[in-house]
mmCIF file of C-alpha atoms in Angstrom:
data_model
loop_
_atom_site.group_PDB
_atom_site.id
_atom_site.type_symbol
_atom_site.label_atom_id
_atom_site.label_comp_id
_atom_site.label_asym_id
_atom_site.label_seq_id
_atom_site.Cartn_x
_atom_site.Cartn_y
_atom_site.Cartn_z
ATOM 1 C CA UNK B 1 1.758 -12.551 -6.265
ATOM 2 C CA UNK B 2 0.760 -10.068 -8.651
ATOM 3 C CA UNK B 3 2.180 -6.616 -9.229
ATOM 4 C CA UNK B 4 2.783 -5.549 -6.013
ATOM 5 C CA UNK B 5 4.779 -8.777 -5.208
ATOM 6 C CA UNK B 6 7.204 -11.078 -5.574
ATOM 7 C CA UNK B 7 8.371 -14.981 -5.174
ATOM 8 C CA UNK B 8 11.583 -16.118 -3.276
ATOM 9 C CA UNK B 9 12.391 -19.486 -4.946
ATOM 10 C CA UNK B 10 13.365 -20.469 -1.922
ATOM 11 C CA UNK B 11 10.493 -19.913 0.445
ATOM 12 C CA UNK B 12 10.236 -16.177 0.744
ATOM 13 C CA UNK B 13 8.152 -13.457 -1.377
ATOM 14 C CA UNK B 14 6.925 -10.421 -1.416
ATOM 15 C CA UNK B 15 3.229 -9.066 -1.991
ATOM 16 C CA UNK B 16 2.502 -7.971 -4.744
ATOM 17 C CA UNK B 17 -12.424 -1.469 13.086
ATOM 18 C CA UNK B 18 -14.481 -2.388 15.980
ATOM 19 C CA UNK B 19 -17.190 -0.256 14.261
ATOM 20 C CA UNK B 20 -19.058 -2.147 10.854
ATOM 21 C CA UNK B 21 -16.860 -1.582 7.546
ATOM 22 C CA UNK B 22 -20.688 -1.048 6.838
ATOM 23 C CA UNK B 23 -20.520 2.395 7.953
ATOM 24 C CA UNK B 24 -17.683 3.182 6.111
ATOM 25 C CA UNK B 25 -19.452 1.692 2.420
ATOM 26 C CA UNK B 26 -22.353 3.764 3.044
ATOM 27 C CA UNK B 27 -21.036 7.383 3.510
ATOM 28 C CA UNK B 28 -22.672 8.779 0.355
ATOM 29 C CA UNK B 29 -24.867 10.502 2.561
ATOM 30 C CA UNK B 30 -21.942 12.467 3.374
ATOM 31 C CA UNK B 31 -19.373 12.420 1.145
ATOM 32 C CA UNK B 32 -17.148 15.624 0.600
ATOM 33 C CA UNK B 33 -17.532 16.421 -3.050
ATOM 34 C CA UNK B 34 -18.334 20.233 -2.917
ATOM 35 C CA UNK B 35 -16.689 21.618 -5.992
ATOM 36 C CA UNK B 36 -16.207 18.607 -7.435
ATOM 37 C CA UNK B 37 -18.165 15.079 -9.472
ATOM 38 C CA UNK B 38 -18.069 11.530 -8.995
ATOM 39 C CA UNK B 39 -17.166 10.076 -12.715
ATOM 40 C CA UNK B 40 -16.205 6.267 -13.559
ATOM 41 C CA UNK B 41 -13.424 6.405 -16.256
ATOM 42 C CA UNK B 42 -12.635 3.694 -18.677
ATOM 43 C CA UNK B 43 -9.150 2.891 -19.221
ATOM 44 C CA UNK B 44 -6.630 0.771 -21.087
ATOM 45 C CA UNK B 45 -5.117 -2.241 -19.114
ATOM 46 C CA UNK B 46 -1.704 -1.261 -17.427
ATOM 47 C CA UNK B 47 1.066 -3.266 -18.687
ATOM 48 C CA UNK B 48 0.927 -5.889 -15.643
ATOM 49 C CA UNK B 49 -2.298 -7.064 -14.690
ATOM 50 C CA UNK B 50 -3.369 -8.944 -11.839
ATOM 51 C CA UNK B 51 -4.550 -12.882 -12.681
ATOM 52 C CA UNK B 52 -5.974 -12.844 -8.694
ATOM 53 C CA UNK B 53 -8.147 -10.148 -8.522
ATOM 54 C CA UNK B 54 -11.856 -10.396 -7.748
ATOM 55 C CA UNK B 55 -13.554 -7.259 -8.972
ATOM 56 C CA UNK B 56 -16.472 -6.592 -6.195
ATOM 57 C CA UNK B 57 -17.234 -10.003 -4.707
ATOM 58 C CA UNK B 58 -16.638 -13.492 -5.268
ATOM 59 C CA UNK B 59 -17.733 -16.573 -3.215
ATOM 60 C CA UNK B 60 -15.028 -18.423 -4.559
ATOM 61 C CA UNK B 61 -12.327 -16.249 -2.326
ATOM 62 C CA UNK B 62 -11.573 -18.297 0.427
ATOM 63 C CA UNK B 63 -9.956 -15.837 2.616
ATOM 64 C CA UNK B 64 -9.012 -17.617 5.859
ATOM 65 C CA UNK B 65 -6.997 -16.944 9.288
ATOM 66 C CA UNK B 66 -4.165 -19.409 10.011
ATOM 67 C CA UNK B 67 -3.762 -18.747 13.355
ATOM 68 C CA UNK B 68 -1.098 -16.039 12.976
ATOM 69 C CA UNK B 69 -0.311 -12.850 14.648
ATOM 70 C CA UNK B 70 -1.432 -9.609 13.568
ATOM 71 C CA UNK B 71 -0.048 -6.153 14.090
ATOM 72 C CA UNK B 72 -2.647 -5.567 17.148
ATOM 73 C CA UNK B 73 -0.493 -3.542 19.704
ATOM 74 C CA UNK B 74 -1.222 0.352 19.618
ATOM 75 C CA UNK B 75 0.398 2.228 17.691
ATOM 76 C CA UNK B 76 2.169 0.738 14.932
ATOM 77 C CA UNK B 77 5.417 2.162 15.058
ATOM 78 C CA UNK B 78 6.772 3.130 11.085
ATOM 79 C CA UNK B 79 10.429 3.276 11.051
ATOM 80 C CA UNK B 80 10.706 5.251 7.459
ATOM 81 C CA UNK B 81 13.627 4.444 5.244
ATOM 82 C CA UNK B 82 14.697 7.199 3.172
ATOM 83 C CA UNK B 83 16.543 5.233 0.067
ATOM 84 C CA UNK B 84 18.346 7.819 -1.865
ATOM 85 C CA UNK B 85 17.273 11.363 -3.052
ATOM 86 C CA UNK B 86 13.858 13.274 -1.697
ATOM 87 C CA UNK B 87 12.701 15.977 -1.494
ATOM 88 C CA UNK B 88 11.455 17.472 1.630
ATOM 89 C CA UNK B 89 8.271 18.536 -0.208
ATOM 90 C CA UNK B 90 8.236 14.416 -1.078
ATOM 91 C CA UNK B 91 9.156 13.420 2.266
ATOM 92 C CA UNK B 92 6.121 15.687 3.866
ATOM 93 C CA UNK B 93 3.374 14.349 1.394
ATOM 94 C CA UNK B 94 4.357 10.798 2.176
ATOM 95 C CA UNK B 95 4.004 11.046 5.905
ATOM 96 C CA UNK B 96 0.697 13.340 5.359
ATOM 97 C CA UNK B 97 -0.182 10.053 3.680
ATOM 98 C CA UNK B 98 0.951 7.416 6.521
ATOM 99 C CA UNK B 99 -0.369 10.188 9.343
ATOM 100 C CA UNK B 100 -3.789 10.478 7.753
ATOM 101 C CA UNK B 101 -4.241 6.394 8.405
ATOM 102 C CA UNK B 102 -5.136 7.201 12.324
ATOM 103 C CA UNK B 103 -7.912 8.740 13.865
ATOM 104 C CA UNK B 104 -7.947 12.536 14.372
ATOM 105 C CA UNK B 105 -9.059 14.664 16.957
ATOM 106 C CA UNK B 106 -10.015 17.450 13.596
ATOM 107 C CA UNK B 107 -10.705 14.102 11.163
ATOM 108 C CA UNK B 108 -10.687 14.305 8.056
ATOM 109 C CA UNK B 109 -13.309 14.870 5.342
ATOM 110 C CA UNK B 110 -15.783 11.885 4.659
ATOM 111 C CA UNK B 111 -14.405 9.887 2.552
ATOM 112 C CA UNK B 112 -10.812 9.896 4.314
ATOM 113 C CA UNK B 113 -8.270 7.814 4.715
ATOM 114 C CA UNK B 114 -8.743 6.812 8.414
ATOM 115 C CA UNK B 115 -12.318 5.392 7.130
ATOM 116 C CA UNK B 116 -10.134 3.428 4.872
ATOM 117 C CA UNK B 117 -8.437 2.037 7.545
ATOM 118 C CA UNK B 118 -11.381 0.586 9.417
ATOM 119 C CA UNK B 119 -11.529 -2.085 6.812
ATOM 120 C CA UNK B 120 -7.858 -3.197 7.647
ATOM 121 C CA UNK B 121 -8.755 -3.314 11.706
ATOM 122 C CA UNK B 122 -11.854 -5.450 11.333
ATOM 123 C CA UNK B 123 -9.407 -8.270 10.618
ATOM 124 C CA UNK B 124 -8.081 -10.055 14.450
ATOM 125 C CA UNK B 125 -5.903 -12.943 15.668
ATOM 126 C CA UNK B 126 -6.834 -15.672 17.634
ATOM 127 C CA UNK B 127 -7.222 -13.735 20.772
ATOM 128 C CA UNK B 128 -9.754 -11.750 18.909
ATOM 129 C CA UNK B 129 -7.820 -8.626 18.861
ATOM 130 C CA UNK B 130 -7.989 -6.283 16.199
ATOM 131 C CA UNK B 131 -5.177 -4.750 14.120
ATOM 132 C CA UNK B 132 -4.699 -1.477 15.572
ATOM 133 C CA UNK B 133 -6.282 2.167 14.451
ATOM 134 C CA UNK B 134 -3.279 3.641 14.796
ATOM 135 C CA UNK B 135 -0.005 4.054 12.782
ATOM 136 C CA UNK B 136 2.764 6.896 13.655
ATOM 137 C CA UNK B 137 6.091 7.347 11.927
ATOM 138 C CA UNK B 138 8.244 6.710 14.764
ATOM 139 C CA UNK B 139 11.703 7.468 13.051
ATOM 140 C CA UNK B 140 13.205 8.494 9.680
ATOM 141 C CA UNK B 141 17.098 7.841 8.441
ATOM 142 C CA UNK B 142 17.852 8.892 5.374
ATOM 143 C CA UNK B 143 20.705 6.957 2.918
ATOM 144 C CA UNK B 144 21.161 9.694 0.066
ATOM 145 C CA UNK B 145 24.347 8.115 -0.285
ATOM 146 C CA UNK B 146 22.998 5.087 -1.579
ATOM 147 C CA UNK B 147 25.123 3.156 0.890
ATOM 148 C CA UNK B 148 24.051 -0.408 -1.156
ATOM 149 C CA UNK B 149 24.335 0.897 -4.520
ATOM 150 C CA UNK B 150 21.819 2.927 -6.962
ATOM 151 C CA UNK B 151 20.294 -1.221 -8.169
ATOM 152 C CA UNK B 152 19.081 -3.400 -4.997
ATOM 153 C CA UNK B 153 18.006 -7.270 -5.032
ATOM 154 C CA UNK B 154 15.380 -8.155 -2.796
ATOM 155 C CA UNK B 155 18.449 -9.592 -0.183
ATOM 156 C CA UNK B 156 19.764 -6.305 -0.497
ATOM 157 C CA UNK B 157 16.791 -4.200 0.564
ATOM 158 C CA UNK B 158 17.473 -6.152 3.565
ATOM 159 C CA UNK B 159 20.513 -4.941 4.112
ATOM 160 C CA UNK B 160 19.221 -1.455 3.458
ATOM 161 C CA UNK B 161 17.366 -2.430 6.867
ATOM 162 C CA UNK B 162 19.882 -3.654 8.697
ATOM 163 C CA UNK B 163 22.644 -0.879 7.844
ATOM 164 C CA UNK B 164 19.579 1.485 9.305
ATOM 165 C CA UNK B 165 19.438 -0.736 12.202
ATOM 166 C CA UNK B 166 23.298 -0.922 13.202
ATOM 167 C CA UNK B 167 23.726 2.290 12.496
ATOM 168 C CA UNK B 168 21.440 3.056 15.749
ATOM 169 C CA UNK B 169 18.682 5.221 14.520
ATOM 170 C CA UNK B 170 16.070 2.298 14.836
ATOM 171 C CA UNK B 171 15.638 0.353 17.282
ATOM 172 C CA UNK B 172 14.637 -3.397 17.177
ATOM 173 C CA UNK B 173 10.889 -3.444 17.397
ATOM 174 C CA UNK B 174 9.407 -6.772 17.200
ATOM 175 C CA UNK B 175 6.154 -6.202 18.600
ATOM 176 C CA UNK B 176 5.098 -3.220 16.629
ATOM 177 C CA UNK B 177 7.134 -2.082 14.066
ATOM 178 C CA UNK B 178 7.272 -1.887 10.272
ATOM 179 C CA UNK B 179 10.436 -0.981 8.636
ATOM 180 C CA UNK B 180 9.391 0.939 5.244
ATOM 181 C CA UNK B 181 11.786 1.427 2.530
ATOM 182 C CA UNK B 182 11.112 3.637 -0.039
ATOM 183 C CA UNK B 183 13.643 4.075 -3.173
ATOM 184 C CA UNK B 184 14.040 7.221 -5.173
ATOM 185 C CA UNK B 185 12.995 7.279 -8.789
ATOM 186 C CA UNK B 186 16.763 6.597 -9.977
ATOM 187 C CA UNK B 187 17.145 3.050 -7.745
ATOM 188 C CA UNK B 188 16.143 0.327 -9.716
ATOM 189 C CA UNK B 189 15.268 -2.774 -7.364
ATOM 190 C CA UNK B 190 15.183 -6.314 -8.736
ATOM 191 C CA UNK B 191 11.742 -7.230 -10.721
ATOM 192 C CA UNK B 192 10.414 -3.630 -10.293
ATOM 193 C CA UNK B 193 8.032 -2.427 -13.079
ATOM 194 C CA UNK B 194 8.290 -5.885 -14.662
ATOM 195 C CA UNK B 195 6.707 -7.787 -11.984
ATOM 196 C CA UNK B 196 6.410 -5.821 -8.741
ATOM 197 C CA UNK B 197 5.753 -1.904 -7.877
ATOM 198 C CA UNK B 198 6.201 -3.370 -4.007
ATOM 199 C CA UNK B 199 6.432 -6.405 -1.966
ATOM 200 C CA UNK B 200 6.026 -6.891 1.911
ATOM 201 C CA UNK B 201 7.775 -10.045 4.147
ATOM 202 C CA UNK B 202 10.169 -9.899 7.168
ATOM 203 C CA UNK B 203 14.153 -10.070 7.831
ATOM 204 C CA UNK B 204 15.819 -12.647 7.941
ATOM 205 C CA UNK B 205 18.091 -13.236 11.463
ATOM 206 C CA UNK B 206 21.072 -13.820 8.888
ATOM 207 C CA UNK B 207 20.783 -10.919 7.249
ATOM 208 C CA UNK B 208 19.611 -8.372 9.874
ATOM 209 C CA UNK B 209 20.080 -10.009 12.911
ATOM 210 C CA UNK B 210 16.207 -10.442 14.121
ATOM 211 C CA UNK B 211 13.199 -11.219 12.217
ATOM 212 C CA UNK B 212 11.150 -8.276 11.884
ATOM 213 C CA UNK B 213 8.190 -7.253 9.028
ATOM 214 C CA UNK B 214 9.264 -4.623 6.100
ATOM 215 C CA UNK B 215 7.930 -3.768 3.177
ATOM 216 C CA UNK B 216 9.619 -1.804 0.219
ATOM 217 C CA UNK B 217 7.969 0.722 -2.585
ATOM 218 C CA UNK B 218 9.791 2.476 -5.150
ATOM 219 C CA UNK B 219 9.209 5.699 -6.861
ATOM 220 C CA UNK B 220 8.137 4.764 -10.536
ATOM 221 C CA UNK B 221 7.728 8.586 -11.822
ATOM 222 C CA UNK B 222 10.875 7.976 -14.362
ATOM 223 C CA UNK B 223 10.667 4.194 -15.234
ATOM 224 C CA UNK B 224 7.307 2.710 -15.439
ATOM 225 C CA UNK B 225 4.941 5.394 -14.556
ATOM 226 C CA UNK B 226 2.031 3.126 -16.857
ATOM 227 C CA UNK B 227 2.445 0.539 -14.493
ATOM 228 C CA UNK B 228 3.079 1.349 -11.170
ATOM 229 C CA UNK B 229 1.962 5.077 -11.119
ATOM 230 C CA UNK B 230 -1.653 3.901 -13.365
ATOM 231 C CA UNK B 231 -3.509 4.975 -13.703
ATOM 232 C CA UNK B 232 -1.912 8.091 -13.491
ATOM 233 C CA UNK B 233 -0.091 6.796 -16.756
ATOM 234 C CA UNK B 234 -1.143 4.907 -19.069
ATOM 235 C CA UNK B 235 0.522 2.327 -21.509
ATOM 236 C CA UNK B 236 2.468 4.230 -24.543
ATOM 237 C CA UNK B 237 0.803 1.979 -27.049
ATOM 238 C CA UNK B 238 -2.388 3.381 -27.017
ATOM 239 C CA UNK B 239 -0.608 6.318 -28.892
ATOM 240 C CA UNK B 240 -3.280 8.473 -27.785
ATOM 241 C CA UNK B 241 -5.873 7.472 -29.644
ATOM 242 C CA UNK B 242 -7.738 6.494 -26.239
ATOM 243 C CA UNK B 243 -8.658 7.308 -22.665
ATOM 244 C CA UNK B 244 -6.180 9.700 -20.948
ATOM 245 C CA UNK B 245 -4.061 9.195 -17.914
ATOM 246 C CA UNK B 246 -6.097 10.708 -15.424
ATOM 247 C CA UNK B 247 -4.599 14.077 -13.536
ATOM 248 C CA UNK B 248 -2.885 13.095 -10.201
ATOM 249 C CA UNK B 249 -4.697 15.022 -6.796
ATOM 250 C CA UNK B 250 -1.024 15.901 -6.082
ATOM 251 C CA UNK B 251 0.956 16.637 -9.553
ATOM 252 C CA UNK B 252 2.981 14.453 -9.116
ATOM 253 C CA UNK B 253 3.136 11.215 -10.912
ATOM 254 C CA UNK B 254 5.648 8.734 -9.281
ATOM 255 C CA UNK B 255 4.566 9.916 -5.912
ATOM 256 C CA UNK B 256 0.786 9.693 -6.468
ATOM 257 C CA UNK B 257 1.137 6.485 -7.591
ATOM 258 C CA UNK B 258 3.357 5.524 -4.981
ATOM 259 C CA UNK B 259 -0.154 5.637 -2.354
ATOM 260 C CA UNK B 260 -2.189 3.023 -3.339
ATOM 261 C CA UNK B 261 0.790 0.710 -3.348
ATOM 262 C CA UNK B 262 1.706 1.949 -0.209
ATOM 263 C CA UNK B 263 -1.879 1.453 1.511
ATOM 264 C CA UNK B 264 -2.090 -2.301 -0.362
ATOM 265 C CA UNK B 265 1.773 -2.943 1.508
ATOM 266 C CA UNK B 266 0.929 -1.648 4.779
ATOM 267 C CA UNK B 267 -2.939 -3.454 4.642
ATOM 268 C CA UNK B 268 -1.037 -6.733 3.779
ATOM 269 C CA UNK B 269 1.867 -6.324 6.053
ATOM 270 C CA UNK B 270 -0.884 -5.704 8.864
ATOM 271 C CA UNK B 271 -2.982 -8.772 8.517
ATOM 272 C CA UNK B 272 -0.326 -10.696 7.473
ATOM 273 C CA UNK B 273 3.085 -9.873 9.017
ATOM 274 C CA UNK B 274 4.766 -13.000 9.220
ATOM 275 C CA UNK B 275 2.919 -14.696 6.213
ATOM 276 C CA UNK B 276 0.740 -17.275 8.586
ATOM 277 C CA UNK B 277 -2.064 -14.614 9.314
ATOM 278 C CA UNK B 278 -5.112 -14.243 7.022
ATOM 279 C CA UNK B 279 -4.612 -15.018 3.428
ATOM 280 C CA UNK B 280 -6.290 -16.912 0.882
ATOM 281 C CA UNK B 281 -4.812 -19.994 -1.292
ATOM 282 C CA UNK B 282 -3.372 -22.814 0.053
ATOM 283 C CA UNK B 283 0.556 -22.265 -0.758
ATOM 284 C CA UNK B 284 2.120 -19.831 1.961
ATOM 285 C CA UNK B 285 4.912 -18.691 -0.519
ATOM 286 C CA UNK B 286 2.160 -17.300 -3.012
ATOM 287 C CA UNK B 287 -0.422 -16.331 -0.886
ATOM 288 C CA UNK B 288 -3.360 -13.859 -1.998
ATOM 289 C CA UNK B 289 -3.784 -11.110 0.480
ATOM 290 C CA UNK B 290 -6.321 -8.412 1.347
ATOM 291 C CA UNK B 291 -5.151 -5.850 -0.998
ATOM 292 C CA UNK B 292 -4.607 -8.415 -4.051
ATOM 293 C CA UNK B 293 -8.082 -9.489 -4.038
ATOM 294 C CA UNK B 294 -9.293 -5.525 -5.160
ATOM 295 C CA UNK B 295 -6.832 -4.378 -7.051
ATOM 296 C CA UNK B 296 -7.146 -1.454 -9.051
ATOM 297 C CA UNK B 297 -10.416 -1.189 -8.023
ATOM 298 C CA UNK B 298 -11.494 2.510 -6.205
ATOM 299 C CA UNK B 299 -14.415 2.631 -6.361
ATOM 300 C CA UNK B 300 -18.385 1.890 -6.924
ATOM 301 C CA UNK B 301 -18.782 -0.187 -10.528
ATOM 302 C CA UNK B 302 -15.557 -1.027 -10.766
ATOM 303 C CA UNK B 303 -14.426 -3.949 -12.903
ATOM 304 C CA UNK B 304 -14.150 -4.495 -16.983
ATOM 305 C CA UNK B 305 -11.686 -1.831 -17.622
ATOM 306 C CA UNK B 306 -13.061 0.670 -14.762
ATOM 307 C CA UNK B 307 -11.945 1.710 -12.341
ATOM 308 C CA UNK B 308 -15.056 2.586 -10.251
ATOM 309 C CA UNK B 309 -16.561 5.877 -9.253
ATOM 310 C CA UNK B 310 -13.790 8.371 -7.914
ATOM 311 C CA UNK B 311 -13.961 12.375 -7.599
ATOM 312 C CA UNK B 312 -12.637 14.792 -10.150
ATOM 313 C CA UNK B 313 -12.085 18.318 -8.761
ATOM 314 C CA UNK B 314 -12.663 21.757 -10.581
ATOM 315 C CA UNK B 315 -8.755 21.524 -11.604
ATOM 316 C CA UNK B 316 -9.547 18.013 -13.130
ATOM 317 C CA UNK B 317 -7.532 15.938 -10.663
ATOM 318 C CA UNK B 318 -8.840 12.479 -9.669
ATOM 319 C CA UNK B 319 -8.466 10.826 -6.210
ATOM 320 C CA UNK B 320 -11.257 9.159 -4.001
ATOM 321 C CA UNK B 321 -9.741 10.084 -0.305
ATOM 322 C CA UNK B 322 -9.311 12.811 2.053
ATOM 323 C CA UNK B 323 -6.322 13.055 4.010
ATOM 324 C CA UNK B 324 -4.509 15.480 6.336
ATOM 325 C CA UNK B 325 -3.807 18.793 5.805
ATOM 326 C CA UNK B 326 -6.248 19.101 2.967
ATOM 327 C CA UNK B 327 -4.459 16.408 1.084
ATOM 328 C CA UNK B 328 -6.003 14.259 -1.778
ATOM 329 C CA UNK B 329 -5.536 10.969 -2.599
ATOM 330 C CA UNK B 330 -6.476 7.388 -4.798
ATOM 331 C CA UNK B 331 -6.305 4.246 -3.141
ATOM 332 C CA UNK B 332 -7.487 1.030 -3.865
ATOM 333 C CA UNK B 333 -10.001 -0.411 -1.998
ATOM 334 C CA UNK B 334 -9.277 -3.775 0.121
ATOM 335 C CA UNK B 335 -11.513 -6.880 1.136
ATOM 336 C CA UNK B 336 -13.761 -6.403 4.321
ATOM 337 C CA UNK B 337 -14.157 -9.456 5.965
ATOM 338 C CA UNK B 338 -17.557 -8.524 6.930
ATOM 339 C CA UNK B 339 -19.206 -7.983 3.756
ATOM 340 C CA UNK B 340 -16.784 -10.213 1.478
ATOM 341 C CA UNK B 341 -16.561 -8.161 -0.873
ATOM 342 C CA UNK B 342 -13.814 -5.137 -1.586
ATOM 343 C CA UNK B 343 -15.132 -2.171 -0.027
ATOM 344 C CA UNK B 344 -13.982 1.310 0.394
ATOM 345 C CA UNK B 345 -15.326 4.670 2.159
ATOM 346 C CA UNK B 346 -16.272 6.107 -1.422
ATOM 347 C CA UNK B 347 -18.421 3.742 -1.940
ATOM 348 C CA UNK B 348 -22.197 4.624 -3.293
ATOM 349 C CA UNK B 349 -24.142 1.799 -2.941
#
């Protein structure tokens, strides 16, 4: 897959509402954007780019169901693993982030997050249920002592899961549960920031004892901020002598960055937990998900080197979501099965 994924050679990889996603595309009648402007920056090309994406619409995607399950009970349950050293000013931003996917009794403002999210839980299984609204960190453990080492292969992220598992802080959740693993910025993980920022799959009973969905994100702040942190950096060989990095809603590189990719695992991991769910292509171990199919798009004219209409504040800082708290954020936008097309709650047209 392409940058936020990654091919097993031997069968396994990683990846790179009931209400109308319409609503959500056409809240420019109320988006948020006192104090701030909607601009469409032109930038260089990160250093990986994706061969799969479709920039707006496309009838040749050929996005299909294959009869798989989706993540459709309520809530999802995120089992959080902390891979060695955070911050607890990191730690709170991150679940601000995961927190402001669910509806809110005080919701955030329009565009937000949770709008985001209505996209994701148009998409059903055979039974017709949707994947579910609502997503709660249901545990944290935290390995600051890099129990598997300070490099991890993708068997060994695994293992990450499963010492988390036996070490009784998580239970096994089948039904509803993601395990998220999230390395620091000094963990290198096999193929990151040469071919993957994240990847998504599930356990193998060999290696953890149950088959269950994860998905893994690193923090790129120190190692490839121009590619998995863009386009909050951009590639070194433009020297300066073009289009800036753009300022990040949270000042911090690595973890701004660390979002979208996120939102694109957690979309994917959703829709597609077990890799027989919805999915275009015809090769299971290479599949093209929801999130692939609009990448590094976030907004309204995006394509051809931009990035699409997003919201710079008075302080310069770029993002095109509201979250909790009076967070900011940018996330890519995803495919809506009912418009086929990406969409996004930004959107202007």
């Amino acid at each position: 897959m392409p940058l936020h994924h990654f091919i097993f050679s031997f069968l396994t990889l990683a990846f790179c509402p009931t209400s109308s996603v319409a609503a959500a595309a056409s809240k420019e009648q109320t988006l948020n954007t006192q104090d701030a402007e909607f601009f469409n920056p032109k930038l260089p090309p990160r250093t990986l780019s994706s061969s799969k994406r479709f920039e707006g619409s496309s009838n040749l995607v050929d996005l299909r169901y294959h009869m798989g399950p989706v993540l459709s009970s309520s809530p999802i349950n995120i089992y959080l693993i902390w891979y060695g050293r955070w911050s607890l000013s990191q730690k709170l931003l991150i679940k601000d982030f995961i927190t402001s996917i669910s509806p809110s009794a005080t919701p955030s403002p329009s565009p937000s997050v949770s709008e985001w999210w209505k996209t994701v839980s148009l998409y059903t299984d055979q039974t017709g249920a949707n994947v579910s609204r609502t997503l709660v960190v249901a545990r944290e453990h935290s390995d600051a002592r890099y129990s598997h080492g300070y490099h991890l292969t993708r068997l060994s992220v695994q293992q990450v899961i499963a010492t988390a598992v036996k070490a009784a802080p998580f239970p096994v959740d089948h039904r509803n549960g993601i395990y998220l693993i999230l390395t620091s910025h000094d963990v290198t993980v096999q193929d990151f920031c040469r071919a993957v920022c994240g990847f998504h799959y599930f356990t193998f009973p060999s290696m953890v004892g149950y088959t269950m969905p994860y998905a893994w994100i690193g923090n790129s702040g120190k190692q490839c901020p121009e590619v998995c942190a863009y386009p909050f950096a951009v590639p070194g060989y433009m020297g300066g002598g073009g289009p800036g990095a753009l300022l990040p809603p949270n000042g911090d590189v690595g973890l701004d960055g660390m979002f979208s990719v996120i939102a694109h695992e957690l979309a994917e991991l959703t829709t597609n937990p077990l890799v027989n769910a919805w999915y275009a292509g015809e090769d299971p171990t290479a599949p093209t998900e929801i999130g692939d199919l609009c990448e590094g798009l976030y907004g309204t004219g995006g394509g051809g080197g931009y990035i699409g209409q997003v919201i710079r504040d008075r302080k310069g800082r770029t993002y095109n979501m509201n979250g909790n708290k009076g967070r900011k954020f940018l996330v890519q936008w995803i495919w809506s099965p009912a418009l086929k097309a990406c969409a996004g709650p930004n959107a202007l047209d």
